[in-house]
mmCIF file of C-alpha atoms in Angstrom:
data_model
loop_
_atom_site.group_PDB
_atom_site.id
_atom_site.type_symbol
_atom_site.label_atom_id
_atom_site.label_comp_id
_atom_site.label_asym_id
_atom_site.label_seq_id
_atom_site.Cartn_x
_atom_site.Cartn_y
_atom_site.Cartn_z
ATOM 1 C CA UNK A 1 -18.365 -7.140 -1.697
ATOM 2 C CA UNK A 2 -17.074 -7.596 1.640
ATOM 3 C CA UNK A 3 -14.950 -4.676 3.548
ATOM 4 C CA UNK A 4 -11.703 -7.216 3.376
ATOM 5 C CA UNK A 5 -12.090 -7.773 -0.293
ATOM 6 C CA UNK A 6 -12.718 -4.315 -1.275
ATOM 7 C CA UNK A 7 -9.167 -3.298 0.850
ATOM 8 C CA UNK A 8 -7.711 -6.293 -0.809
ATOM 9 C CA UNK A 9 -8.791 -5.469 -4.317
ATOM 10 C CA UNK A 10 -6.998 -1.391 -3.188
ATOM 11 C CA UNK A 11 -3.766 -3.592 -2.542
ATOM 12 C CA UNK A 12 -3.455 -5.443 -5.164
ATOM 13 C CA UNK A 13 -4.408 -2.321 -7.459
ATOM 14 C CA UNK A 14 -2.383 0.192 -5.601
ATOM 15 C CA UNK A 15 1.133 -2.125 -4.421
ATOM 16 C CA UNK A 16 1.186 -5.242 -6.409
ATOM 17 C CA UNK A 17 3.716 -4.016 -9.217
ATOM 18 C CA UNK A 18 6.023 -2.277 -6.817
ATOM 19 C CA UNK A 19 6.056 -5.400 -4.194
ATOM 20 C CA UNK A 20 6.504 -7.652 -7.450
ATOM 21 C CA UNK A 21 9.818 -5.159 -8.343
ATOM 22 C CA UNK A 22 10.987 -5.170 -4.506
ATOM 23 C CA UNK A 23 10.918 -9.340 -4.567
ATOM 24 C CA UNK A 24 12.648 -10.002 -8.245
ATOM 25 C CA UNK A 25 15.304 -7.768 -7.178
ATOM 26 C CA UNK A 26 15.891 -10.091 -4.132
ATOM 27 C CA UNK A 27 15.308 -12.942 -5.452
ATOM 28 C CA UNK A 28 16.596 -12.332 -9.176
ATOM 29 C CA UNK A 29 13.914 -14.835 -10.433
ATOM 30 C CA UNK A 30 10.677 -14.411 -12.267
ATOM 31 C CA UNK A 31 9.210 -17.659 -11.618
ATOM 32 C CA UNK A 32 10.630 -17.742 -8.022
ATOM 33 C CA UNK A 33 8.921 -14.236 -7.805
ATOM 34 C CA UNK A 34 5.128 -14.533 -9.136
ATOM 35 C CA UNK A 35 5.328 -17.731 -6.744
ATOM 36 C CA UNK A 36 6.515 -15.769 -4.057
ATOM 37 C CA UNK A 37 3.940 -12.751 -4.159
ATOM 38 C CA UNK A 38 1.277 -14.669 -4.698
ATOM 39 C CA UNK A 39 2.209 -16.345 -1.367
ATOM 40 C CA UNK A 40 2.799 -12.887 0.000
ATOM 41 C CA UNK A 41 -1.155 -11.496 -0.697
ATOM 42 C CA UNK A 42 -2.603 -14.705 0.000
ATOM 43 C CA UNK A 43 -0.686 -13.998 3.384
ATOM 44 C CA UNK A 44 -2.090 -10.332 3.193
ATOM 45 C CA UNK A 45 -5.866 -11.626 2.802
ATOM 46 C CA UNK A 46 -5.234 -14.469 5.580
ATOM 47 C CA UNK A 47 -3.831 -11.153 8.109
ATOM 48 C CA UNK A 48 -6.032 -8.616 6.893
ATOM 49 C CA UNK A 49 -8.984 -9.347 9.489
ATOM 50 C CA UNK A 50 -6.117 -9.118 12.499
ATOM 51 C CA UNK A 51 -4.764 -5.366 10.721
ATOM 52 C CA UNK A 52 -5.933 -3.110 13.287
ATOM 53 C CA UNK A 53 -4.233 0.043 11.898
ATOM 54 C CA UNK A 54 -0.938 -0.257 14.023
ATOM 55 C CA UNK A 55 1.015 1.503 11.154
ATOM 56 C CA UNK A 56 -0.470 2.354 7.828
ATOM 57 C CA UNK A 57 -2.003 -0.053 5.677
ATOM 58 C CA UNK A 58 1.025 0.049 2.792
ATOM 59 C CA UNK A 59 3.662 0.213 5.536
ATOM 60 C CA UNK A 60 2.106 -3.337 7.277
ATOM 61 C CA UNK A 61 1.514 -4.958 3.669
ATOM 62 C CA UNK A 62 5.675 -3.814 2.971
ATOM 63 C CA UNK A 63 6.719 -5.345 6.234
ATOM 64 C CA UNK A 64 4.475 -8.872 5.374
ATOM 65 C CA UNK A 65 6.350 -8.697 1.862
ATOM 66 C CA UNK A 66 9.809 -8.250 2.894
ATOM 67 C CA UNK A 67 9.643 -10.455 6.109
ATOM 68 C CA UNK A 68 8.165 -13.451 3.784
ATOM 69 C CA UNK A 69 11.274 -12.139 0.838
ATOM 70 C CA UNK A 70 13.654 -12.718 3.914
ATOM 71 C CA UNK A 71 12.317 -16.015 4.757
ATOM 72 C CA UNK A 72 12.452 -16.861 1.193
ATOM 73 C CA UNK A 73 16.218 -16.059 0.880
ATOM 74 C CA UNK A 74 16.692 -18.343 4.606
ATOM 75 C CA UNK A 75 15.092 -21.290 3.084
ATOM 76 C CA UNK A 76 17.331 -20.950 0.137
ATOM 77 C CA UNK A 77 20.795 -20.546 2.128
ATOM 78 C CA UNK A 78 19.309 -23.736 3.622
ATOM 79 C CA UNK A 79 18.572 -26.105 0.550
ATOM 80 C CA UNK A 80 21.841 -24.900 -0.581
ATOM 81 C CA UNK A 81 23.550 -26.172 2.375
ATOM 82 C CA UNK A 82 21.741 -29.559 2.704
ATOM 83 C CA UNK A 83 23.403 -30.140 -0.943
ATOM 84 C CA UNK A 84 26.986 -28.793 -0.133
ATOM 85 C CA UNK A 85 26.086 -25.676 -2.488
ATOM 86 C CA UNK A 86 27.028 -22.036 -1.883
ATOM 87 C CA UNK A 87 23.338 -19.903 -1.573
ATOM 88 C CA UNK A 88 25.832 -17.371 -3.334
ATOM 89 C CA UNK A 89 26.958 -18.685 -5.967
ATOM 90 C CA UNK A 90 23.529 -20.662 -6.968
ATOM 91 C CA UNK A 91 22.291 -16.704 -7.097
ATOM 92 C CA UNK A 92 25.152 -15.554 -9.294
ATOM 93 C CA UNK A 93 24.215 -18.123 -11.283
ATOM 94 C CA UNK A 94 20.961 -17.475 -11.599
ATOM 95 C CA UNK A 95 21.249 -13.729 -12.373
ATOM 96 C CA UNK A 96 24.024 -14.544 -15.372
ATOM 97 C CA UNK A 97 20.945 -17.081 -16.842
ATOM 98 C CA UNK A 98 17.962 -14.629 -15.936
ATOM 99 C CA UNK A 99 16.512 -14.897 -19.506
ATOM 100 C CA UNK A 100 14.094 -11.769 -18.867
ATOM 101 C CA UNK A 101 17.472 -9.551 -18.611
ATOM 102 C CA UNK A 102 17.946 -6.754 -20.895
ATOM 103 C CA UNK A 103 20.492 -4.738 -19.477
ATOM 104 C CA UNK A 104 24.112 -3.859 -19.734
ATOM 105 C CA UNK A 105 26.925 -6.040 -18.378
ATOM 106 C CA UNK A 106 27.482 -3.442 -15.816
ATOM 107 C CA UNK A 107 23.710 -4.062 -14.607
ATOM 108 C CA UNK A 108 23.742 -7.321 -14.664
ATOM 109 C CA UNK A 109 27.738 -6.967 -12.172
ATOM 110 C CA UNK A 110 25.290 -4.535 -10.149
ATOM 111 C CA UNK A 111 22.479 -7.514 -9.379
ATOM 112 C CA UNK A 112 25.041 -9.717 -8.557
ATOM 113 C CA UNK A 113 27.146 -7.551 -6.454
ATOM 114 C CA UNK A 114 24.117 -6.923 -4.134
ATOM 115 C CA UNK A 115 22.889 -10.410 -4.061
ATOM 116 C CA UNK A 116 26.400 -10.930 -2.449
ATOM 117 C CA UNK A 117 25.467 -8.165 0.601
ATOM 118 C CA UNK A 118 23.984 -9.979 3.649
ATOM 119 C CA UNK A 119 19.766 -10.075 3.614
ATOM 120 C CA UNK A 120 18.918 -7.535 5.635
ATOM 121 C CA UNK A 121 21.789 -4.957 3.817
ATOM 122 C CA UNK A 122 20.299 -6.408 0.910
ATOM 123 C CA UNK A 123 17.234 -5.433 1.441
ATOM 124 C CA UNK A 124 18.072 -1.876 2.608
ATOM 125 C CA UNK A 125 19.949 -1.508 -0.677
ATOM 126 C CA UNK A 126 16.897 -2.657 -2.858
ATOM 127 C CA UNK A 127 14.673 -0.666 -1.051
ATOM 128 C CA UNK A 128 16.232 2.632 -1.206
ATOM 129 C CA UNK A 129 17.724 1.898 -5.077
ATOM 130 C CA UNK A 130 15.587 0.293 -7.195
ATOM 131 C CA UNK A 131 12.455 0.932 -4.915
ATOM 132 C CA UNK A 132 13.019 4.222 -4.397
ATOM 133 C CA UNK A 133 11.873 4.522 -0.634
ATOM 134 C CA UNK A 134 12.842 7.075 1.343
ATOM 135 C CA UNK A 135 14.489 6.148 4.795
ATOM 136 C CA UNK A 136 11.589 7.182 6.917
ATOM 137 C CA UNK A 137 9.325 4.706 4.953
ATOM 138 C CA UNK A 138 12.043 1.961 5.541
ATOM 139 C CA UNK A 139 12.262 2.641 9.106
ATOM 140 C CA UNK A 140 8.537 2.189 9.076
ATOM 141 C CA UNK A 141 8.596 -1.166 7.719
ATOM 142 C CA UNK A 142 11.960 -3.053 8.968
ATOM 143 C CA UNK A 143 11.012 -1.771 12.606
ATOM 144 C CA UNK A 144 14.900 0.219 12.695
ATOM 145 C CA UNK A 145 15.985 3.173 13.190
ATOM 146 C CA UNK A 146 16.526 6.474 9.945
ATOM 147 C CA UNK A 147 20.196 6.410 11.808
ATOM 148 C CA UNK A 148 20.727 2.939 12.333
ATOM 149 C CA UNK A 149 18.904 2.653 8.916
ATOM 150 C CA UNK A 150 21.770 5.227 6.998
ATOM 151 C CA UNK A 151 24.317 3.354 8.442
ATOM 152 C CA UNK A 152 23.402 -0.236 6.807
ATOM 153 C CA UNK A 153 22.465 1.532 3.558
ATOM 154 C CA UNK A 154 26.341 3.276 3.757
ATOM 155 C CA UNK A 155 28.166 0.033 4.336
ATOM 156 C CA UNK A 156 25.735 -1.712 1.578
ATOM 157 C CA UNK A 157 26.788 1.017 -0.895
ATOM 158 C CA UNK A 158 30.574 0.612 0.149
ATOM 159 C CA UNK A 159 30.687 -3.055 -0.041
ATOM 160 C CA UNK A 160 28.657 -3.036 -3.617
ATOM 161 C CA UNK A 161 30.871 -0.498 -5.019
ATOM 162 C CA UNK A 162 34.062 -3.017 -3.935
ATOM 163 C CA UNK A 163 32.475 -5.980 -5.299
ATOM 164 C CA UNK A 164 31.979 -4.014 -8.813
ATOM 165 C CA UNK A 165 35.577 -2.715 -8.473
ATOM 166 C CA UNK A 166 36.887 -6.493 -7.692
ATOM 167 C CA UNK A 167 35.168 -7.284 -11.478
ATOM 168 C CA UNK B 1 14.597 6.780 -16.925
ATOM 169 C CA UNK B 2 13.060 3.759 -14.958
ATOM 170 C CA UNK B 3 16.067 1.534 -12.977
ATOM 171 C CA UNK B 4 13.494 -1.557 -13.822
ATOM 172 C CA UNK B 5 14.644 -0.735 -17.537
ATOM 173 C CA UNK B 6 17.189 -3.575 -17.022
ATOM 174 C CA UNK B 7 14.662 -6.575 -16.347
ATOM 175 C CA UNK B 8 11.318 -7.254 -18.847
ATOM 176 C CA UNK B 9 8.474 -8.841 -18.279
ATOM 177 C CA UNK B 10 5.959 -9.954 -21.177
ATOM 178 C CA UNK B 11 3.556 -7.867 -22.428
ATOM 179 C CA UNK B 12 0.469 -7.516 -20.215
ATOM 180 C CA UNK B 13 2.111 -9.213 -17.267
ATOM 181 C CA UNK B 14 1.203 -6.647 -14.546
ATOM 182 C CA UNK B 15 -2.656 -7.366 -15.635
ATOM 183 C CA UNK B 16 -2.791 -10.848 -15.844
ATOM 184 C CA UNK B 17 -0.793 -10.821 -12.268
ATOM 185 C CA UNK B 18 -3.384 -8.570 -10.510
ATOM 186 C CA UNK B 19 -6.096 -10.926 -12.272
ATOM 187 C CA UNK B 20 -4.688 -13.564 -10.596
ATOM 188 C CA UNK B 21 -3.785 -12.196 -7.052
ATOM 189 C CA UNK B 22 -7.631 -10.630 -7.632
ATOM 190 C CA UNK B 23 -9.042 -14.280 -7.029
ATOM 191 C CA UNK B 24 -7.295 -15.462 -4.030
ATOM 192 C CA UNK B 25 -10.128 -14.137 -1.704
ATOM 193 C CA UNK B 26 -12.749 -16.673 -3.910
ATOM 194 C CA UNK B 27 -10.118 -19.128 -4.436
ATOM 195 C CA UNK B 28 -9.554 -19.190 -0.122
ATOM 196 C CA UNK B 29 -13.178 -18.985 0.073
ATOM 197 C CA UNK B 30 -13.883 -22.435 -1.725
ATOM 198 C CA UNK B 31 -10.560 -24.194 0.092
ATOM 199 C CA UNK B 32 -9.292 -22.089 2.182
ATOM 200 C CA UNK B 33 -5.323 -23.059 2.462
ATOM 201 C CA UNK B 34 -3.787 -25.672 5.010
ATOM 202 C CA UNK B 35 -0.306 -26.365 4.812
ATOM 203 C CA UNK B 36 0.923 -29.800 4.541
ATOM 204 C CA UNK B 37 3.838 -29.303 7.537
ATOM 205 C CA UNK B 38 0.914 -27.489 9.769
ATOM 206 C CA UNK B 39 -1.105 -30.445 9.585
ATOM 207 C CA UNK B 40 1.616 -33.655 10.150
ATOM 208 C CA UNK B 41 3.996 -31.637 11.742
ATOM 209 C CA UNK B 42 4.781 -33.690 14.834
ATOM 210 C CA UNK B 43 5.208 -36.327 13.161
ATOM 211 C CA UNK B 44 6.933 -34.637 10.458
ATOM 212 C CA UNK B 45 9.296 -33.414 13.061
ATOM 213 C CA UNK B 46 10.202 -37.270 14.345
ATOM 214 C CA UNK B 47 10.482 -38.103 10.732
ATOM 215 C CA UNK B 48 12.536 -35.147 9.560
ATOM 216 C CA UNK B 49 15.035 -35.519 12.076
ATOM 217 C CA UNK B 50 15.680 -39.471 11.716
ATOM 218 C CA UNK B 51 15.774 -38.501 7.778
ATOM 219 C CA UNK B 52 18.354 -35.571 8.167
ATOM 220 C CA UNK B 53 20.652 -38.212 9.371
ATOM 221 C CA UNK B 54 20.084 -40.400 6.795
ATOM 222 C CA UNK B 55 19.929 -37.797 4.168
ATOM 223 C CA UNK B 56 23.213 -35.983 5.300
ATOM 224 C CA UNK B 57 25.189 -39.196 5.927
ATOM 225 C CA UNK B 58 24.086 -40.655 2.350
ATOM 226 C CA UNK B 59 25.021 -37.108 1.073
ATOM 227 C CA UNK B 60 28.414 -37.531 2.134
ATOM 228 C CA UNK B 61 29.781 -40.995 1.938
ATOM 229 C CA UNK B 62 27.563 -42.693 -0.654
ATOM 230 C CA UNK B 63 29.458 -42.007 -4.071
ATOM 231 C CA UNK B 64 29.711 -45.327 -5.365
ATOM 232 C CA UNK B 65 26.867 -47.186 -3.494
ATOM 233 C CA UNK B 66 23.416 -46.343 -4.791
ATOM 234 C CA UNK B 67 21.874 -43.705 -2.061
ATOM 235 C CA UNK B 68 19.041 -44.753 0.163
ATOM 236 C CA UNK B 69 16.513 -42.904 -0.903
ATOM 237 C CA UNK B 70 15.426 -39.937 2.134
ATOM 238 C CA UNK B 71 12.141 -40.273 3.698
ATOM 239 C CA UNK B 72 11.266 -36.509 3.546
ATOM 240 C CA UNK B 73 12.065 -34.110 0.172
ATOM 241 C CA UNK B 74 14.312 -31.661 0.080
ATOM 242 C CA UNK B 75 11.193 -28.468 0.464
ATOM 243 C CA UNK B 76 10.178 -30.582 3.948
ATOM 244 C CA UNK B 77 13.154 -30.932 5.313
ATOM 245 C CA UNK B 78 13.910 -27.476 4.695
ATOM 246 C CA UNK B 79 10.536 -26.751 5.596
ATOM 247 C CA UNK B 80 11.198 -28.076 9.170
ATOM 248 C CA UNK B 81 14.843 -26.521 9.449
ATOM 249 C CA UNK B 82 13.292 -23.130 9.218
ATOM 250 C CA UNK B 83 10.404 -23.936 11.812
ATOM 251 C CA UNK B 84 12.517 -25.196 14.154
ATOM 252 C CA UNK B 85 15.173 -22.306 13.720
ATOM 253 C CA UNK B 86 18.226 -24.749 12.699
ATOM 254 C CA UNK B 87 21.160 -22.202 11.434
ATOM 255 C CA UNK B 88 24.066 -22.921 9.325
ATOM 256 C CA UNK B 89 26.507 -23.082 11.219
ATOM 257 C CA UNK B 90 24.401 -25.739 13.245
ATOM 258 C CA UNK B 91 24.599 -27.680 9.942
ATOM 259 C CA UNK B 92 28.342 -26.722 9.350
ATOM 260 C CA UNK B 93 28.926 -27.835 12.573
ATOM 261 C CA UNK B 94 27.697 -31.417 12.211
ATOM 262 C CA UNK B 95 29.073 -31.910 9.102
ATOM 263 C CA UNK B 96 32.710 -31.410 11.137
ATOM 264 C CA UNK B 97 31.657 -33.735 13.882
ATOM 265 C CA UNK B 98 30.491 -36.247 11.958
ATOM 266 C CA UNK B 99 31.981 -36.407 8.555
#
């Protein structure tokens, strides 16, 4: 076995659950999401030869996932468009069908109230509540700032906390 | 208490997903992966953007004529937005000049 497959093989072991969690909580789709991570290793194996140890190993494969989540969500906003739909509401709709939910009402207000928060806020807000990551990690991968970093996570948290008070 | 404990997956899924993420690296190595809009993509781009017109003009006054049908589907077109950075409001805004 080849030095890229045996790194691989420690990805997929060591990150592939917690990248699959980050993505179907942006995405709020388990079809849309084993599609999308499969894309996002196949575009880990593809980079791995050009990894030259810039950042750590976790922190680059976080940044691939999340840039590729973004683009996801962009392509969406788009198809929406091109059919006169709102990338918003398709999403709310989505989330009220998800037939692998098995939470409370109140959960289910939560998912949609952060779908609602602009990508990148959205993806602060996923990272640092259902993914756990502290803000020095998140600064590692989204290339910003612990300050600048607090700051989007603060708003995210207001405006999520108005949207489930509008409900 | 896990915050996951809201979403389920089937039984086993985490397995079976590694299994199959596990065989990209033989899968690439047998055909390794060329994207369809890499490969025709000027050509693509000529098409896409006589098609957007057609598509988005059908879109909006064809209701009780039959639509022409658009060159490109929607995943290409969309496809080629992306690549060639066309926003929303770019779209938004031809909608108002044209429509």
């Amino acid at each position: 076995m080849s030095d890229r497959e045996r790194l691989f093989n420690e990805l997929v072991r060591d990150y592939s659950e917690r990248v699959w969690w980050h993505v179907r909580r942006m995405v709020n789709s388990h079809e849309e999401t084993e599609d999308l991570v499969q894309e996002i290793f196949l575009k880990v194996w593809t980079a791995l030869p050009s990894f030259r140890g810039e950042a750590q190993l976790s922190t680059w494969l976080w940044r691939i996932a999340s840039n590729e989540t973004i683009s996801y969500l962009r392509r969406e906003k788009l198809r929406a468009a091109l059919h006169f739909a709102s990338a918003d509401s398709i999403m709310a709709s989505r989330i009220q069908a998800d037939s692998y939910f098995n939470g409370t009402a109140l959960q289910r207000e939560l998912s949609k109230a952060v779908a609602r928060l602009p990508e990148r806020q959205r993806q602060v807000f996923v990272m640092r509540w259902w993914d756990e990551l502290p803000f020095a990690e998140i600064s590692a991968i989204l290339g910003v700032s612990e300050g600048s970093l607090k700051a989007s996570w603060h708003q995210a948290y207001e405006k999520v906390k108005k949207f489930l008070e509008e409900q | 208490m896990t915050k996951q404990n809201d979403i389920i997956t089937p039984e086993g899924y985490f397995d079976g997903l590694k299994q199959r993420l596990g065989s990209i690296p033989s899968r690439e190595a047998a055909t390794p992966g060329v994207t369809f809009v890499r490969v025709l993509k000027p050509a693509l781009a000529y098409a896409a953007s006589l098609a957007l017109l057609v598509f988005l003009g059908n879109r909006i006054l064809s209701h009780t004529a039959a639509p022409a049908q658009p060159e490109l589907t929607t995943d290409e077109l969309v496809a080629y937005l992306q690549e060639e950075n066309v926003s929303l409001e770019q779209i938004y805004c031809y909608y108002e000049e044209n429509y």
